[in-house]
Short mmCIF file of C-alpha atoms and ligand atoms in Angstrom, two decimals:
data_model
loop_
_atom_site.label_atom_id
_atom_site.label_comp_id
_atom_site.label_asym_id
_atom_site.label_seq_id
_atom_site.Cartn_x
_atom_site.Cartn_y
_atom_site.Cartn_z
CA MET A 251 16.74 -4.40 27.05
CA LYS A 252 16.98 -4.64 23.26
CA HIS A 253 13.89 -3.58 21.41
CA LEU A 254 13.45 -2.78 17.65
CA ILE A 255 11.40 0.38 17.38
CA ASP A 256 13.30 2.16 14.67
CA PRO A 257 15.77 0.64 12.10
CA THR A 258 18.59 2.64 13.80
CA ASP A 259 17.98 0.85 17.14
CA LEU A 260 20.14 -1.80 15.49
CA THR A 261 23.71 -0.82 14.83
CA LYS A 262 24.96 -1.51 11.29
CA ALA A 263 26.92 -4.49 12.68
CA GLU A 264 23.80 -5.95 14.45
CA THR A 265 21.79 -5.45 11.24
CA ASP A 266 24.31 -7.27 9.23
CA GLU A 267 24.46 -10.07 11.83
CA ILE A 268 20.66 -10.48 11.48
CA LEU A 269 20.95 -10.61 7.73
CA ARG A 270 23.71 -13.17 7.89
CA LEU A 271 21.73 -15.43 10.27
CA ALA A 272 18.60 -15.09 7.98
CA SER A 273 20.70 -16.20 5.04
CA ASP A 274 21.99 -19.21 6.95
CA MET A 275 18.44 -20.05 8.00
CA ILE A 276 17.40 -20.10 4.26
CA LEU A 277 20.21 -22.54 3.53
CA ASP A 278 19.58 -24.82 6.45
CA ARG A 279 16.15 -24.51 8.04
CA GLY A 280 16.34 -27.81 9.95
CA LYS A 281 19.30 -26.49 12.03
CA TYR A 282 16.98 -23.92 13.67
CA GLN A 283 13.80 -25.83 14.08
CA ASP A 284 13.92 -26.13 17.91
CA ARG A 285 15.72 -22.82 18.54
CA MET A 286 12.66 -21.25 20.13
CA ALA A 287 11.26 -24.32 21.84
CA HIS A 288 9.18 -23.38 24.94
CA ARG A 289 9.35 -19.71 23.94
CA ARG A 290 6.29 -17.57 22.98
CA LEU A 291 5.80 -14.63 20.69
CA ALA A 292 2.73 -12.36 21.09
CA THR A 293 1.44 -10.59 18.07
CA LEU A 294 -0.59 -7.49 19.08
CA PHE A 295 -2.10 -6.08 15.82
CA TYR A 296 -4.26 -2.97 16.35
CA GLU A 297 -4.24 -2.40 12.55
CA PRO A 298 -4.81 -4.84 9.57
CA SER A 299 -1.96 -6.97 8.23
CA THR A 300 -1.40 -10.02 6.15
CA ARG A 301 2.35 -10.35 5.53
CA THR A 302 3.73 -9.00 8.75
CA ARG A 303 1.55 -10.82 11.21
CA LEU A 304 1.50 -14.11 9.37
CA SER A 305 5.22 -14.06 8.64
CA PHE A 306 5.92 -13.43 12.38
CA THR A 307 3.61 -16.34 13.19
CA SER A 308 5.24 -18.58 10.61
CA ALA A 309 8.68 -17.54 11.80
CA MET A 310 8.12 -18.52 15.39
CA MET A 311 6.47 -21.82 14.33
CA GLU A 312 9.50 -22.65 12.20
CA LEU A 313 11.62 -22.08 15.26
CA GLY A 314 9.54 -24.49 17.35
CA GLY A 315 7.98 -21.75 19.47
CA GLY A 316 4.35 -20.84 20.20
CA VAL A 317 2.38 -17.81 19.21
CA LEU A 318 -0.55 -15.92 20.88
CA GLY A 319 -2.13 -12.51 20.43
CA PHE A 320 -4.89 -10.66 18.54
CA SER A 321 -5.30 -9.52 15.01
CA ASP A 322 -8.24 -7.22 15.90
CA ALA A 323 -7.87 -5.09 19.00
CA GLY A 324 -11.71 -4.76 19.09
CA SER A 325 -11.84 -8.38 20.36
CA SER A 326 -9.41 -7.55 23.25
CA SER A 327 -9.80 -5.36 26.32
CA VAL A 328 -8.45 -2.50 24.29
CA SER A 329 -12.18 -2.07 23.45
CA LYS A 330 -12.79 -1.42 27.15
CA GLY A 331 -10.19 1.31 27.13
CA GLU A 332 -7.08 -0.53 28.16
CA THR A 333 -3.95 1.42 27.39
CA VAL A 334 -1.01 0.21 25.22
CA GLN A 335 1.25 0.25 28.23
CA ASP A 336 -1.11 -1.67 30.38
CA THR A 337 -1.82 -4.21 27.55
CA VAL A 338 1.94 -4.83 27.22
CA ARG A 339 2.44 -5.18 31.02
CA VAL A 340 -0.19 -7.94 30.88
CA VAL A 341 0.89 -9.70 27.76
CA SER A 342 4.50 -9.79 28.85
CA CYS A 343 3.41 -12.19 31.61
CA PHE A 344 2.49 -14.64 28.85
CA ALA A 345 5.15 -14.09 26.14
CA ASP A 346 8.98 -13.80 25.78
CA VAL A 347 8.81 -11.22 22.92
CA ILE A 348 6.03 -9.01 21.55
CA ALA A 349 5.48 -7.74 17.93
CA MET A 350 3.09 -4.84 17.83
CA ARG A 351 1.38 -2.94 14.96
CA HIS A 352 -0.51 0.20 15.87
CA HIS A 353 -2.22 3.02 13.96
CA LEU A 354 -0.85 5.51 16.52
CA GLU A 355 2.69 6.71 15.88
CA GLY A 356 4.95 6.06 18.84
CA ALA A 357 2.75 3.28 20.31
CA PRO A 358 5.48 0.62 20.14
CA LEU A 359 7.97 2.99 21.78
CA ALA A 360 5.46 3.57 24.55
CA ALA A 361 5.14 -0.15 24.97
CA ALA A 362 8.90 -0.60 25.11
CA GLN A 363 9.23 1.87 27.92
CA VAL A 364 7.28 -0.44 30.35
CA SER A 365 7.97 -3.78 28.82
CA PRO A 366 10.13 -6.50 30.60
CA VAL A 367 10.40 -8.40 27.23
CA PRO A 368 11.60 -7.13 23.82
CA ILE A 369 9.16 -5.12 21.75
CA ILE A 370 9.28 -5.28 18.03
CA ASN A 371 7.57 -2.45 16.12
CA ALA A 372 5.55 -4.18 13.28
CA GLY A 373 4.50 -0.77 11.85
CA ASP A 374 3.29 2.40 13.63
CA GLY A 375 1.07 4.63 11.58
CA SER A 376 3.07 6.44 8.86
CA HIS A 377 6.15 6.50 11.02
CA SER A 378 8.33 3.37 10.86
CA HIS A 379 8.29 -0.31 9.89
CA PRO A 380 11.79 -1.65 10.84
CA THR A 381 11.10 -5.35 10.19
CA GLN A 382 10.03 -4.53 6.57
CA THR A 383 13.39 -2.76 6.32
CA LEU A 384 15.26 -5.84 7.34
CA THR A 385 13.24 -7.77 4.84
CA ASP A 386 14.03 -5.20 2.15
CA LEU A 387 17.75 -5.26 2.89
CA LEU A 388 17.87 -9.06 2.75
CA THR A 389 15.97 -8.98 -0.56
CA ILE A 390 18.33 -6.39 -2.11
CA GLN A 391 21.28 -8.52 -0.99
CA ARG A 392 19.91 -11.73 -2.31
CA GLU A 393 18.74 -10.13 -5.62
CA LEU A 394 21.87 -8.08 -6.38
CA GLY A 395 24.59 -9.63 -4.25
CA HIS A 396 25.32 -6.32 -2.43
CA ILE A 397 23.71 -3.22 -0.83
CA ASP A 398 26.67 -0.86 -1.04
CA GLY A 399 26.83 1.22 -4.20
CA ILE A 400 23.23 0.74 -5.29
CA THR A 401 21.00 3.42 -6.94
CA ILE A 402 17.49 2.99 -5.64
CA GLY A 403 14.31 4.76 -6.82
CA PHE A 404 11.45 5.20 -4.35
CA CYS A 405 8.23 5.67 -6.13
CA GLY A 406 4.66 6.53 -5.03
CA ASP A 407 3.55 7.55 -1.58
CA LEU A 408 6.77 8.76 0.10
CA ARG A 409 4.83 10.91 2.58
CA PHE A 410 2.86 8.23 4.38
CA GLY A 411 4.94 5.19 3.36
CA ARG A 412 6.46 4.03 6.61
CA THR A 413 8.43 1.28 4.79
CA VAL A 414 10.11 4.03 2.71
CA HIS A 415 11.00 6.12 5.78
CA SER A 416 12.57 3.19 7.56
CA LEU A 417 14.48 1.84 4.54
CA ILE A 418 15.99 5.17 3.62
CA LYS A 419 17.30 5.64 7.11
CA ALA A 420 18.81 2.10 7.03
CA LEU A 421 20.42 2.57 3.66
CA ALA A 422 22.15 5.71 4.80
CA ARG A 423 24.60 3.52 6.69
CA TYR A 424 25.69 1.65 3.55
CA ASP A 425 28.41 3.09 1.26
CA ASN A 426 27.70 5.12 -1.88
CA VAL A 427 23.98 4.50 -1.92
CA GLU A 428 22.09 6.94 -4.25
CA VAL A 429 18.47 7.68 -3.62
CA VAL A 430 16.10 8.90 -6.26
CA LEU A 431 12.65 10.19 -5.01
CA ILE A 432 9.76 9.79 -7.54
CA ALA A 433 6.54 11.22 -6.08
CA PRO A 434 3.90 13.93 -6.78
CA ASP A 435 4.21 17.06 -4.71
CA GLU A 436 1.44 15.99 -2.31
CA LEU A 437 3.22 12.79 -1.50
CA ARG A 438 6.88 14.07 -1.06
CA LEU A 439 9.18 12.57 1.57
CA PRO A 440 8.71 14.33 4.98
CA ASP A 441 11.22 17.09 5.62
CA TYR A 442 12.58 15.49 8.80
CA ILE A 443 13.69 12.45 6.93
CA ARG A 444 15.12 14.43 4.03
CA GLN A 445 17.06 16.64 6.44
CA ASP A 446 18.38 13.71 8.41
CA VAL A 447 19.31 11.36 5.55
CA CYS A 448 20.06 13.70 2.65
CA GLY A 449 21.49 16.39 4.94
CA ARG A 450 23.22 15.10 8.07
CA MET A 451 23.92 11.57 6.86
CA GLY A 452 25.19 12.79 3.50
CA VAL A 453 23.20 10.43 1.26
CA SER A 454 22.92 11.50 -2.38
CA CYS A 455 19.31 12.32 -2.95
CA ARG A 456 17.53 13.75 -5.95
CA GLU A 457 13.95 14.16 -7.03
CA VAL A 458 12.47 13.39 -10.44
CA LYS A 459 8.98 13.69 -11.87
CA THR A 460 8.75 10.39 -13.89
CA ILE A 461 9.81 6.81 -13.62
CA GLU A 462 10.90 6.86 -17.30
CA GLU A 463 13.63 9.48 -16.88
CA VAL A 464 15.42 7.53 -14.18
CA MET A 465 14.55 3.86 -14.94
CA PRO A 466 17.84 3.07 -16.89
CA GLN A 467 19.97 4.08 -13.96
CA LEU A 468 18.26 2.09 -11.22
CA ASP A 469 19.49 -1.08 -9.53
CA VAL A 470 16.31 -1.17 -7.36
CA LEU A 471 12.86 0.28 -8.03
CA TYR A 472 10.89 0.41 -4.77
CA MET A 473 7.19 0.84 -5.60
CA THR A 474 4.68 1.74 -2.96
CA ARG A 475 0.91 1.95 -2.65
CA VAL A 476 -0.79 5.34 -2.11
CA GLN A 477 -2.14 4.89 1.44
CA LYS A 478 -5.78 5.81 1.31
CA GLU A 479 -6.24 5.10 5.05
CA ARG A 480 -3.80 7.92 5.96
CA PHE A 481 -5.58 10.72 3.97
CA LEU A 482 -7.95 13.01 5.81
CA ASP A 483 -9.27 14.48 2.53
CA GLU A 484 -10.77 12.00 -0.02
CA ASP A 485 -10.45 14.48 -2.87
CA GLU A 486 -6.67 14.83 -2.24
CA PHE A 487 -6.39 11.03 -2.36
CA ASP A 488 -8.37 10.89 -5.66
CA ARG A 489 -5.96 13.51 -7.24
CA VAL A 490 -2.81 11.38 -6.50
CA LYS A 491 -4.06 7.78 -6.35
CA ASP A 492 -3.04 6.87 -9.94
CA SER A 493 0.22 8.86 -10.03
CA PHE A 494 2.60 6.10 -11.01
CA VAL A 495 1.91 2.69 -12.62
CA LEU A 496 4.61 0.16 -13.48
CA ASP A 497 3.93 -1.78 -16.64
CA ASN A 498 5.99 -3.88 -19.07
CA ALA A 499 6.66 -0.82 -21.32
CA ARG A 500 8.37 0.93 -18.38
CA MET A 501 10.15 -2.24 -17.41
CA SER A 502 11.72 -2.38 -20.86
CA LEU A 503 13.75 0.75 -19.90
CA ALA A 504 15.38 -0.90 -16.99
CA LYS A 505 18.72 -2.72 -16.46
CA GLU A 506 18.73 -6.32 -17.04
CA LYS A 507 19.54 -6.91 -13.33
CA MET A 508 17.32 -4.35 -11.74
CA ALA A 509 15.09 -5.60 -8.90
CA VAL A 510 11.50 -4.32 -8.36
CA LEU A 511 10.49 -4.32 -4.70
CA HIS A 512 7.19 -3.51 -3.10
CA PRO A 513 6.24 -4.00 0.53
CA LEU A 514 2.73 -4.99 -0.65
CA PRO A 515 -0.24 -4.98 -0.61
CA ARG A 516 -0.40 -3.41 -4.04
CA VAL A 517 -3.47 -1.84 -5.60
CA ASN A 518 -2.82 -0.77 -9.21
CA GLU A 519 0.66 0.60 -9.05
CA ILE A 520 2.23 -2.54 -10.45
CA LEU A 521 0.22 -4.22 -13.31
CA PRO A 522 -0.12 -7.99 -12.98
CA GLU A 523 1.73 -8.28 -16.35
CA VAL A 524 4.97 -7.34 -14.54
CA ASP A 525 4.69 -10.31 -12.27
CA ALA A 526 6.24 -12.76 -14.84
CA ASP A 527 9.37 -10.51 -15.33
CA PRO A 528 12.30 -12.17 -13.46
CA ARG A 529 13.15 -8.75 -12.00
CA ALA A 530 9.82 -8.61 -10.20
CA ALA A 531 11.15 -9.61 -6.65
CA TYR A 532 8.12 -8.69 -4.60
CA PHE A 533 6.87 -12.14 -3.84
CA ARG A 534 10.40 -13.44 -3.04
CA GLN A 535 10.61 -10.39 -0.79
CA VAL A 536 7.59 -11.71 1.19
CA GLU A 537 9.34 -15.05 1.82
CA ASN A 538 12.50 -13.25 2.83
CA GLY A 539 10.38 -11.55 5.52
CA LYS A 540 9.77 -14.78 7.34
CA PHE A 541 13.52 -15.67 7.54
CA VAL A 542 14.54 -12.23 8.65
CA ARG A 543 11.94 -12.34 11.35
CA MET A 544 13.17 -15.74 12.46
CA ALA A 545 16.65 -14.25 12.72
CA LEU A 546 15.44 -11.16 14.56
CA ILE A 547 13.48 -13.09 17.15
CA CYS A 548 16.56 -15.25 17.93
CA LYS A 549 18.88 -12.27 18.14
CA LEU A 550 16.67 -10.05 20.29
CA LEU A 551 16.25 -12.85 22.82
CA GLU A 552 20.02 -13.58 22.73
CA TRP A 553 20.84 -9.81 23.21
CA LYS A 554 18.06 -9.11 25.68
CA ASP A 555 20.17 -8.76 28.85
CA ASP A 556 23.59 -8.11 27.14
CA PRO A 557 24.83 -4.53 27.90
CA ALA A 558 26.83 -4.72 24.76
CA HIS A 559 23.52 -4.59 22.78
CA GLY A 560 21.68 -1.59 24.37
CA MET A 561 19.27 0.90 22.99
CA PRO A 562 20.19 4.42 21.68
CA PRO A 563 18.76 7.30 23.77
CA LYS A 564 15.17 8.05 22.71
CA ASP A 565 14.66 11.56 24.03
CA ASP A 566 16.36 14.68 25.33
CA GLY A 567 13.77 15.52 28.00
CA ILE A 568 10.21 16.32 28.81
CA SER A 569 8.29 19.30 27.52
CA ASP A 570 4.90 20.81 28.31
CA VAL A 571 4.29 21.47 24.63
CA ARG A 572 1.80 19.10 23.00
CA CYS A 573 2.83 17.17 19.82
CA PRO A 574 0.92 18.70 16.72
CA ASN A 575 0.51 15.27 15.18
CA HIS A 576 -3.01 13.93 15.86
CA ARG A 577 -1.86 10.49 15.10
CA CYS A 578 0.78 10.53 17.93
CA ILE A 579 0.40 8.29 20.89
CA SER A 580 1.06 11.29 23.17
CA ASN A 581 -2.30 12.77 22.00
CA SER A 582 -4.30 9.64 22.81
CA GLU A 583 -2.74 8.15 25.93
CA ALA A 584 -1.37 9.57 29.11
CA VAL A 585 2.36 9.41 28.27
CA GLU A 586 4.73 12.29 28.97
CA HIS A 587 5.40 14.77 26.23
CA LYS A 588 8.97 13.73 25.45
CA VAL A 589 11.08 15.63 23.01
CA ARG A 590 14.39 15.41 21.20
CA TYR A 591 16.54 17.66 19.10
CA GLY A 592 16.54 16.77 15.34
CA ALA A 593 19.62 16.86 13.13
CA ASP A 594 18.75 20.40 12.11
CA GLY A 595 18.46 21.57 15.67
CA SER A 596 14.62 21.69 15.62
CA LEU A 597 12.63 20.24 18.48
CA ARG A 598 10.93 17.01 17.68
CA CYS A 599 8.34 14.81 19.34
CA ALA A 600 10.36 11.94 20.73
CA TRP A 601 7.41 9.52 19.97
CA CYS A 602 6.58 10.23 16.39
CA ASP A 603 9.33 12.63 15.12
CA ALA A 604 6.85 15.44 14.32
CA ARG A 605 8.34 18.98 14.34
CA ILE A 606 7.31 20.91 17.47
CA SER A 607 9.29 24.00 16.88
CA SER A 608 12.13 25.26 14.62
CA LYS A 609 15.67 26.03 16.01
N1 CP B 1781 4.36 -5.15 4.08
C1 CP B 1781 3.44 -5.11 5.03
O1 CP B 1781 3.56 -4.54 6.15
O2 CP B 1781 2.32 -5.86 4.67
P1 CP B 1781 0.98 -6.11 5.71
O3 CP B 1781 0.44 -4.82 5.95
O4 CP B 1781 0.18 -7.13 5.01
O5 CP B 1781 1.60 -6.62 6.96
#
């Protein structure tokens, strides 16, 4: 069964195939209007969303399929204590494919382990957001004409920003990509991603303190919101919330063809005055998200039972050690404590990637 839980569940070839199909859908929407006739998508959103849920809904409608689900888990039997795995066992009786967003990290993976239909991770906590990654890759390709060889600056909340975590992992598979990290100390990229991508996968990564010092070198500036909902300490949030703001003065330092991306929603990190700049690609990025999700739904259902499109192994075994991450599904639901070895030899939680012990 092919699911999409992490961007690396797709091979580079599969990723490029989805991007090609999405590009063809943009050119000729009519050709695909009945592709998902009599098929149903379930959207199970345990956490708020505007873009991801509505673009999945719109994508399935454009393909001639139907959509069911919930946008508020409180209105479902989740409020009576139904587990993620039981919910998915039930919903898979009604749907051919399921898109799930959850505040608990690893919840879509837990769902995938019992689901007879493909599960798409539509964002799990601070962990991963692979369909945003496909959206971002398509946007970079359409704005610049290529992904290989870009210099991309990630700015803002690199600690909790799941879209950043997923996109960096995906970009590591393209040639000569240079990553510049622009974040306050409190919001630096988690070590496990830095070690994987900048260490094992050999991506060129450097850190800078200001947007200004790197702006003239960037092909893409990826802005992010500081994620208030992930902070346990409000004072810490207040200290970092206004760290980086993009305005026209800073845009004047950039290349003529640079693209500004943002997964949205924004708060105050991009001033509205930037919206009129032709390099502001973030609303075009939203529309690309619909086409990429159309392509993904078609491909996952095409690949569902094809052994040539399997899933990479997700764990190296079961441990009796609990995951230290309070936002991990393994600390809320009765799933086994699965572990895997990270690139640096440390033991990681297989659900959420938290470090359990060093080498
Ligand atoms: N980019 C994104 O995930 O937006 P939503 O939270 O509105 O879905």
